[in-house]
Amino acid sequence: MKVIADIEVCVAAGVCAAIAPDVFDQDDEVGKVILLDENPGADQHDAVRDAVLSCPSAALRLVE
């Protein structure tokens, strides 16, 4: 699994960081997504899928 985050589309809702904090964080200044791990381990896959589906701006994508 590879995660792609588009910071131009991100609206800084923080949902991804709340759901999968080992994979996503937020920029301290503007709040936009920071991708901590673009290839998360299998133990993170469910949380990452939930975060991608929950993103209100569709700024996150998965390549499996």
PDB file of N, CA and C in Angstrom:
ATOM      1  N   MET A   1       0.843  -1.177   0.000  1.00  0.00           N
ATOM      2  CA  MET A   1       0.000   0.000   0.000  1.00  0.00           C
ATOM      3  C   MET A   1       0.884   1.234   0.000  1.00  0.00           C
ATOM      4  N   LYS A   2       0.533   2.182  -0.873  1.00  0.00           N
ATOM      5  CA  LYS A   2       1.206   3.473  -0.902  1.00  0.00           C
ATOM      6  C   LYS A   2       0.149   4.556  -0.706  1.00  0.00           C
ATOM      7  N   VAL A   3       0.469   5.531   0.132  1.00  0.00           N
ATOM      8  CA  VAL A   3      -0.439   6.635   0.412  1.00  0.00           C
ATOM      9  C   VAL A   3       0.054   7.877  -0.325  1.00  0.00           C
ATOM     10  N   ILE A   4      -0.871   8.588  -0.945  1.00  0.00           N
ATOM     11  CA  ILE A   4      -0.553   9.836  -1.623  1.00  0.00           C
ATOM     12  C   ILE A   4      -1.414  10.923  -0.995  1.00  0.00           C
ATOM     13  N   ALA A   5      -0.780  12.020  -0.601  1.00  0.00           N
ATOM     14  CA  ALA A   5      -1.488  13.142   0.006  1.00  0.00           C
ATOM     15  C   ALA A   5      -1.277  14.384  -0.850  1.00  0.00           C
ATOM     16  N   ASP A   6      -2.356  15.043  -1.206  1.00  0.00           N
ATOM     17  CA  ASP A   6      -2.309  16.260  -2.001  1.00  0.00           C
ATOM     18  C   ASP A   6      -2.548  17.452  -1.081  1.00  0.00           C
ATOM     19  N   ILE A   7      -1.469  18.133  -0.689  1.00  0.00           N
ATOM     20  CA  ILE A   7      -1.621  19.231   0.272  1.00  0.00           C
ATOM     21  C   ILE A   7      -2.343  20.434  -0.326  1.00  0.00           C
ATOM     22  N   GLU A   8      -2.394  20.521  -1.639  1.00  0.00           N
ATOM     23  CA  GLU A   8      -3.119  21.625  -2.269  1.00  0.00           C
ATOM     24  C   GLU A   8      -4.633  21.451  -2.108  1.00  0.00           C
ATOM     25  N   VAL A   9      -5.087  20.218  -1.995  1.00  0.00           N
ATOM     26  CA  VAL A   9      -6.510  19.918  -1.854  1.00  0.00           C
ATOM     27  C   VAL A   9      -6.921  19.861  -0.375  1.00  0.00           C
ATOM     28  N   CYS A  10      -5.973  19.592   0.495  1.00  0.00           N
ATOM     29  CA  CYS A  10      -6.227  19.449   1.930  1.00  0.00           C
ATOM     30  C   CYS A  10      -6.878  20.713   2.503  1.00  0.00           C
ATOM     31  N   VAL A  11      -7.922  20.516   3.332  1.00  0.00           N
ATOM     32  CA  VAL A  11      -8.601  21.629   3.995  1.00  0.00           C
ATOM     33  C   VAL A  11      -8.280  21.701   5.492  1.00  0.00           C
ATOM     34  N   ALA A  12      -7.283  20.953   5.919  1.00  0.00           N
ATOM     35  CA  ALA A  12      -6.779  20.995   7.295  1.00  0.00           C
ATOM     36  C   ALA A  12      -7.803  20.582   8.338  1.00  0.00           C
ATOM     37  N   ALA A  13      -8.639  19.616   8.003  1.00  0.00           N
ATOM     38  CA  ALA A  13      -9.646  19.135   8.955  1.00  0.00           C
ATOM     39  C   ALA A  13      -9.027  18.299  10.073  1.00  0.00           C
ATOM     40  N   GLY A  14      -7.930  17.616   9.791  1.00  0.00           N
ATOM     41  CA  GLY A  14      -7.245  16.831  10.813  1.00  0.00           C
ATOM     42  C   GLY A  14      -7.815  15.450  11.052  1.00  0.00           C
ATOM     43  N   VAL A  15      -8.772  15.043  10.268  1.00  0.00           N
ATOM     44  CA  VAL A  15      -9.399  13.731  10.449  1.00  0.00           C
ATOM     45  C   VAL A  15      -8.373  12.614  10.271  1.00  0.00           C
ATOM     46  N   CYS A  16      -7.525  12.731   9.273  1.00  0.00           N
ATOM     47  CA  CYS A  16      -6.536  11.687   8.998  1.00  0.00           C
ATOM     48  C   CYS A  16      -5.581  11.509  10.174  1.00  0.00           C
ATOM     49  N   ALA A  17      -5.108  12.615  10.733  1.00  0.00           N
ATOM     50  CA  ALA A  17      -4.172  12.547  11.855  1.00  0.00           C
ATOM     51  C   ALA A  17      -4.834  11.970  13.098  1.00  0.00           C
ATOM     52  N   ALA A  18      -6.122  12.208  13.253  1.00  0.00           N
ATOM     53  CA  ALA A  18      -6.843  11.652  14.397  1.00  0.00           C
ATOM     54  C   ALA A  18      -7.047  10.151  14.256  1.00  0.00           C
ATOM     55  N   ILE A  19      -7.284   9.687  13.028  1.00  0.00           N
ATOM     56  CA  ILE A  19      -7.562   8.270  12.792  1.00  0.00           C
ATOM     57  C   ILE A  19      -6.290   7.440  12.695  1.00  0.00           C
ATOM     58  N   ALA A  20      -5.260   7.964  12.027  1.00  0.00           N
ATOM     59  CA  ALA A  20      -4.015   7.215  11.807  1.00  0.00           C
ATOM     60  C   ALA A  20      -2.812   8.103  12.126  1.00  0.00           C
ATOM     61  N   PRO A  21      -2.574   8.387  13.405  1.00  0.00           N
ATOM     62  CA  PRO A  21      -1.511   9.327  13.793  1.00  0.00           C
ATOM     63  C   PRO A  21      -0.088   8.848  13.504  1.00  0.00           C
ATOM     64  N   ASP A  22       0.092   7.569  13.264  1.00  0.00           N
ATOM     65  CA  ASP A  22       1.424   7.069  12.912  1.00  0.00           C
ATOM     66  C   ASP A  22       1.742   7.304  11.440  1.00  0.00           C
ATOM     67  N   VAL A  23       0.731   7.622  10.663  1.00  0.00           N
ATOM     68  CA  VAL A  23       0.898   7.807   9.220  1.00  0.00           C
ATOM     69  C   VAL A  23       0.709   9.266   8.811  1.00  0.00           C
ATOM     70  N   PHE A  24      -0.182   9.984   9.504  1.00  0.00           N
ATOM     71  CA  PHE A  24      -0.494  11.367   9.152  1.00  0.00           C
ATOM     72  C   PHE A  24      -0.271  12.302  10.333  1.00  0.00           C
ATOM     73  N   ASP A  25       0.126  13.520  10.015  1.00  0.00           N
ATOM     74  CA  ASP A  25       0.228  14.591  11.001  1.00  0.00           C
ATOM     75  C   ASP A  25      -0.269  15.859  10.322  1.00  0.00           C
ATOM     76  N   GLN A  26      -0.276  16.953  11.059  1.00  0.00           N
ATOM     77  CA  GLN A  26      -0.698  18.239  10.504  1.00  0.00           C
ATOM     78  C   GLN A  26       0.409  19.266  10.682  1.00  0.00           C
ATOM     79  N   ASP A  27       0.578  20.110   9.677  1.00  0.00           N
ATOM     80  CA  ASP A  27       1.525  21.208   9.726  1.00  0.00           C
ATOM     81  C   ASP A  27       1.118  22.165  10.847  1.00  0.00           C
ATOM     82  N   ASP A  28       2.071  22.577  11.657  1.00  0.00           N
ATOM     83  CA  ASP A  28       1.776  23.453  12.796  1.00  0.00           C
ATOM     84  C   ASP A  28       1.284  24.835  12.379  1.00  0.00           C
ATOM     85  N   GLU A  29       1.714  25.315  11.228  1.00  0.00           N
ATOM     86  CA  GLU A  29       1.359  26.670  10.816  1.00  0.00           C
ATOM     87  C   GLU A  29      -0.002  26.751  10.128  1.00  0.00           C
ATOM     88  N   VAL A  30      -0.240  25.887   9.148  1.00  0.00           N
ATOM     89  CA  VAL A  30      -1.485  25.974   8.377  1.00  0.00           C
ATOM     90  C   VAL A  30      -2.414  24.785   8.582  1.00  0.00           C
ATOM     91  N   GLY A  31      -1.939  23.751   9.258  1.00  0.00           N
ATOM     92  CA  GLY A  31      -2.782  22.616   9.578  1.00  0.00           C
ATOM     93  C   GLY A  31      -2.935  21.569   8.491  1.00  0.00           C
ATOM     94  N   LYS A  32      -2.256  21.761   7.367  1.00  0.00           N
ATOM     95  CA  LYS A  32      -2.408  20.802   6.265  1.00  0.00           C
ATOM     96  C   LYS A  32      -1.687  19.494   6.569  1.00  0.00           C
ATOM     97  N   VAL A  33      -2.091  18.460   5.881  1.00  0.00           N
ATOM     98  CA  VAL A  33      -1.585  17.113   6.107  1.00  0.00           C
ATOM     99  C   VAL A  33      -0.077  17.017   5.861  1.00  0.00           C
ATOM    100  N   ILE A  34       0.572  16.253   6.722  1.00  0.00           N
ATOM    101  CA  ILE A  34       1.961  15.850   6.549  1.00  0.00           C
ATOM    102  C   ILE A  34       1.952  14.331   6.528  1.00  0.00           C
ATOM    103  N   LEU A  35       2.486  13.754   5.496  1.00  0.00           N
ATOM    104  CA  LEU A  35       2.544  12.303   5.364  1.00  0.00           C
ATOM    105  C   LEU A  35       3.799  11.800   6.057  1.00  0.00           C
ATOM    106  N   LEU A  36       3.624  11.062   7.136  1.00  0.00           N
ATOM    107  CA  LEU A  36       4.745  10.551   7.916  1.00  0.00           C
ATOM    108  C   LEU A  36       5.287   9.238   7.356  1.00  0.00           C
ATOM    109  N   ASP A  37       4.414   8.466   6.716  1.00  0.00           N
ATOM    110  CA  ASP A  37       4.813   7.150   6.204  1.00  0.00           C
ATOM    111  C   ASP A  37       4.007   6.849   4.952  1.00  0.00           C
ATOM    112  N   GLU A  38       4.635   6.987   3.784  1.00  0.00           N
ATOM    113  CA  GLU A  38       3.894   6.763   2.540  1.00  0.00           C
ATOM    114  C   GLU A  38       3.695   5.282   2.230  1.00  0.00           C
ATOM    115  N   ASN A  39       4.400   4.404   2.936  1.00  0.00           N
ATOM    116  CA  ASN A  39       4.248   2.961   2.764  1.00  0.00           C
ATOM    117  C   ASN A  39       4.025   2.303   4.126  1.00  0.00           C
ATOM    118  N   PRO A  40       2.865   2.521   4.733  1.00  0.00           N
ATOM    119  CA  PRO A  40       2.625   1.991   6.077  1.00  0.00           C
ATOM    120  C   PRO A  40       2.568   0.467   6.097  1.00  0.00           C
ATOM    121  N   GLY A  41       2.922  -0.074   7.243  1.00  0.00           N
ATOM    122  CA  GLY A  41       2.885  -1.513   7.430  1.00  0.00           C
ATOM    123  C   GLY A  41       1.467  -2.049   7.475  1.00  0.00           C
ATOM    124  N   ALA A  42       1.367  -3.341   7.352  1.00  0.00           N
ATOM    125  CA  ALA A  42       0.064  -4.008   7.316  1.00  0.00           C
ATOM    126  C   ALA A  42      -0.772  -3.700   8.560  1.00  0.00           C
ATOM    127  N   ASP A  43      -0.123  -3.473   9.691  1.00  0.00           N
ATOM    128  CA  ASP A  43      -0.853  -3.172  10.920  1.00  0.00           C
ATOM    129  C   ASP A  43      -1.552  -1.810  10.869  1.00  0.00           C
ATOM    130  N   GLN A  44      -1.182  -0.968   9.922  1.00  0.00           N
ATOM    131  CA  GLN A  44      -1.783   0.361   9.776  1.00  0.00           C
ATOM    132  C   GLN A  44      -2.818   0.439   8.658  1.00  0.00           C
ATOM    133  N   HIS A  45      -2.934  -0.587   7.837  1.00  0.00           N
ATOM    134  CA  HIS A  45      -3.773  -0.532   6.638  1.00  0.00           C
ATOM    135  C   HIS A  45      -5.235  -0.197   6.927  1.00  0.00           C
ATOM    136  N   ASP A  46      -5.826  -0.790   7.926  1.00  0.00           N
ATOM    137  CA  ASP A  46      -7.240  -0.512   8.222  1.00  0.00           C
ATOM    138  C   ASP A  46      -7.439   0.948   8.627  1.00  0.00           C
ATOM    139  N   ALA A  47      -6.567   1.451   9.491  1.00  0.00           N
ATOM    140  CA  ALA A  47      -6.681   2.840   9.931  1.00  0.00           C
ATOM    141  C   ALA A  47      -6.458   3.802   8.768  1.00  0.00           C
ATOM    142  N   VAL A  48      -5.493   3.487   7.898  1.00  0.00           N
ATOM    143  CA  VAL A  48      -5.214   4.356   6.753  1.00  0.00           C
ATOM    144  C   VAL A  48      -6.405   4.367   5.793  1.00  0.00           C
ATOM    145  N   ARG A  49      -6.993   3.219   5.540  1.00  0.00           N
ATOM    146  CA  ARG A  49      -8.180   3.172   4.676  1.00  0.00           C
ATOM    147  C   ARG A  49      -9.306   4.020   5.269  1.00  0.00           C
ATOM    148  N   ASP A  50      -9.518   3.907   6.580  1.00  0.00           N
ATOM    149  CA  ASP A  50     -10.553   4.708   7.244  1.00  0.00           C
ATOM    150  C   ASP A  50     -10.248   6.196   7.116  1.00  0.00           C
ATOM    151  N   ALA A  51      -8.987   6.572   7.284  1.00  0.00           N
ATOM    152  CA  ALA A  51      -8.595   7.979   7.173  1.00  0.00           C
ATOM    153  C   ALA A  51      -8.832   8.499   5.761  1.00  0.00           C
ATOM    154  N   VAL A  52      -8.474   7.710   4.758  1.00  0.00           N
ATOM    155  CA  VAL A  52      -8.661   8.119   3.363  1.00  0.00           C
ATOM    156  C   VAL A  52     -10.151   8.300   3.064  1.00  0.00           C
ATOM    157  N   LEU A  53     -10.968   7.363   3.503  1.00  0.00           N
ATOM    158  CA  LEU A  53     -12.407   7.449   3.257  1.00  0.00           C
ATOM    159  C   LEU A  53     -13.062   8.595   4.034  1.00  0.00           C
ATOM    160  N   SER A  54     -12.467   8.987   5.153  1.00  0.00           N
ATOM    161  CA  SER A  54     -13.035  10.025   6.000  1.00  0.00           C
ATOM    162  C   SER A  54     -12.572  11.432   5.658  1.00  0.00           C
ATOM    163  N   CYS A  55     -11.595  11.547   4.784  1.00  0.00           N
ATOM    164  CA  CYS A  55     -11.048  12.867   4.424  1.00  0.00           C
ATOM    165  C   CYS A  55     -12.145  13.697   3.731  1.00  0.00           C
ATOM    166  N   PRO A  56     -12.518  14.845   4.313  1.00  0.00           N
ATOM    167  CA  PRO A  56     -13.609  15.633   3.746  1.00  0.00           C
ATOM    168  C   PRO A  56     -13.276  16.293   2.405  1.00  0.00           C
ATOM    169  N   SER A  57     -11.998  16.427   2.082  1.00  0.00           N
ATOM    170  CA  SER A  57     -11.626  17.080   0.832  1.00  0.00           C
ATOM    171  C   SER A  57     -11.096  16.106  -0.222  1.00  0.00           C
ATOM    172  N   ALA A  58     -11.062  14.813   0.121  1.00  0.00           N
ATOM    173  CA  ALA A  58     -10.521  13.790  -0.788  1.00  0.00           C
ATOM    174  C   ALA A  58      -9.086  14.089  -1.189  1.00  0.00           C
ATOM    175  N   ALA A  59      -8.303  14.563  -0.239  1.00  0.00           N
ATOM    176  CA  ALA A  59      -6.901  14.900  -0.493  1.00  0.00           C
ATOM    177  C   ALA A  59      -5.987  13.667  -0.402  1.00  0.00           C
ATOM    178  N   LEU A  60      -6.536  12.540   0.027  1.00  0.00           N
ATOM    179  CA  LEU A  60      -5.738  11.330   0.216  1.00  0.00           C
ATOM    180  C   LEU A  60      -6.149  10.249  -0.760  1.00  0.00           C
ATOM    181  N   ARG A  61      -5.159   9.525  -1.256  1.00  0.00           N
ATOM    182  CA  ARG A  61      -5.410   8.397  -2.168  1.00  0.00           C
ATOM    183  C   ARG A  61      -4.549   7.220  -1.760  1.00  0.00           C
ATOM    184  N   LEU A  62      -5.017   6.036  -2.119  1.00  0.00           N
ATOM    185  CA  LEU A  62      -4.257   4.802  -1.895  1.00  0.00           C
ATOM    186  C   LEU A  62      -3.928   4.152  -3.229  1.00  0.00           C
ATOM    187  N   VAL A  63      -2.731   3.591  -3.290  1.00  0.00           N
ATOM    188  CA  VAL A  63      -2.333   2.764  -4.419  1.00  0.00           C
ATOM    189  C   VAL A  63      -1.985   1.412  -3.800  1.00  0.00           C
ATOM    190  N   GLU A  64      -2.757   0.397  -4.181  1.00  0.00           N
ATOM    191  CA  GLU A  64      -2.526  -0.917  -3.568  1.00  0.00           C
ATOM    192  C   GLU A  64      -1.976  -1.890  -4.571  1.00  0.00           C
TER     193      GLU A  64
END
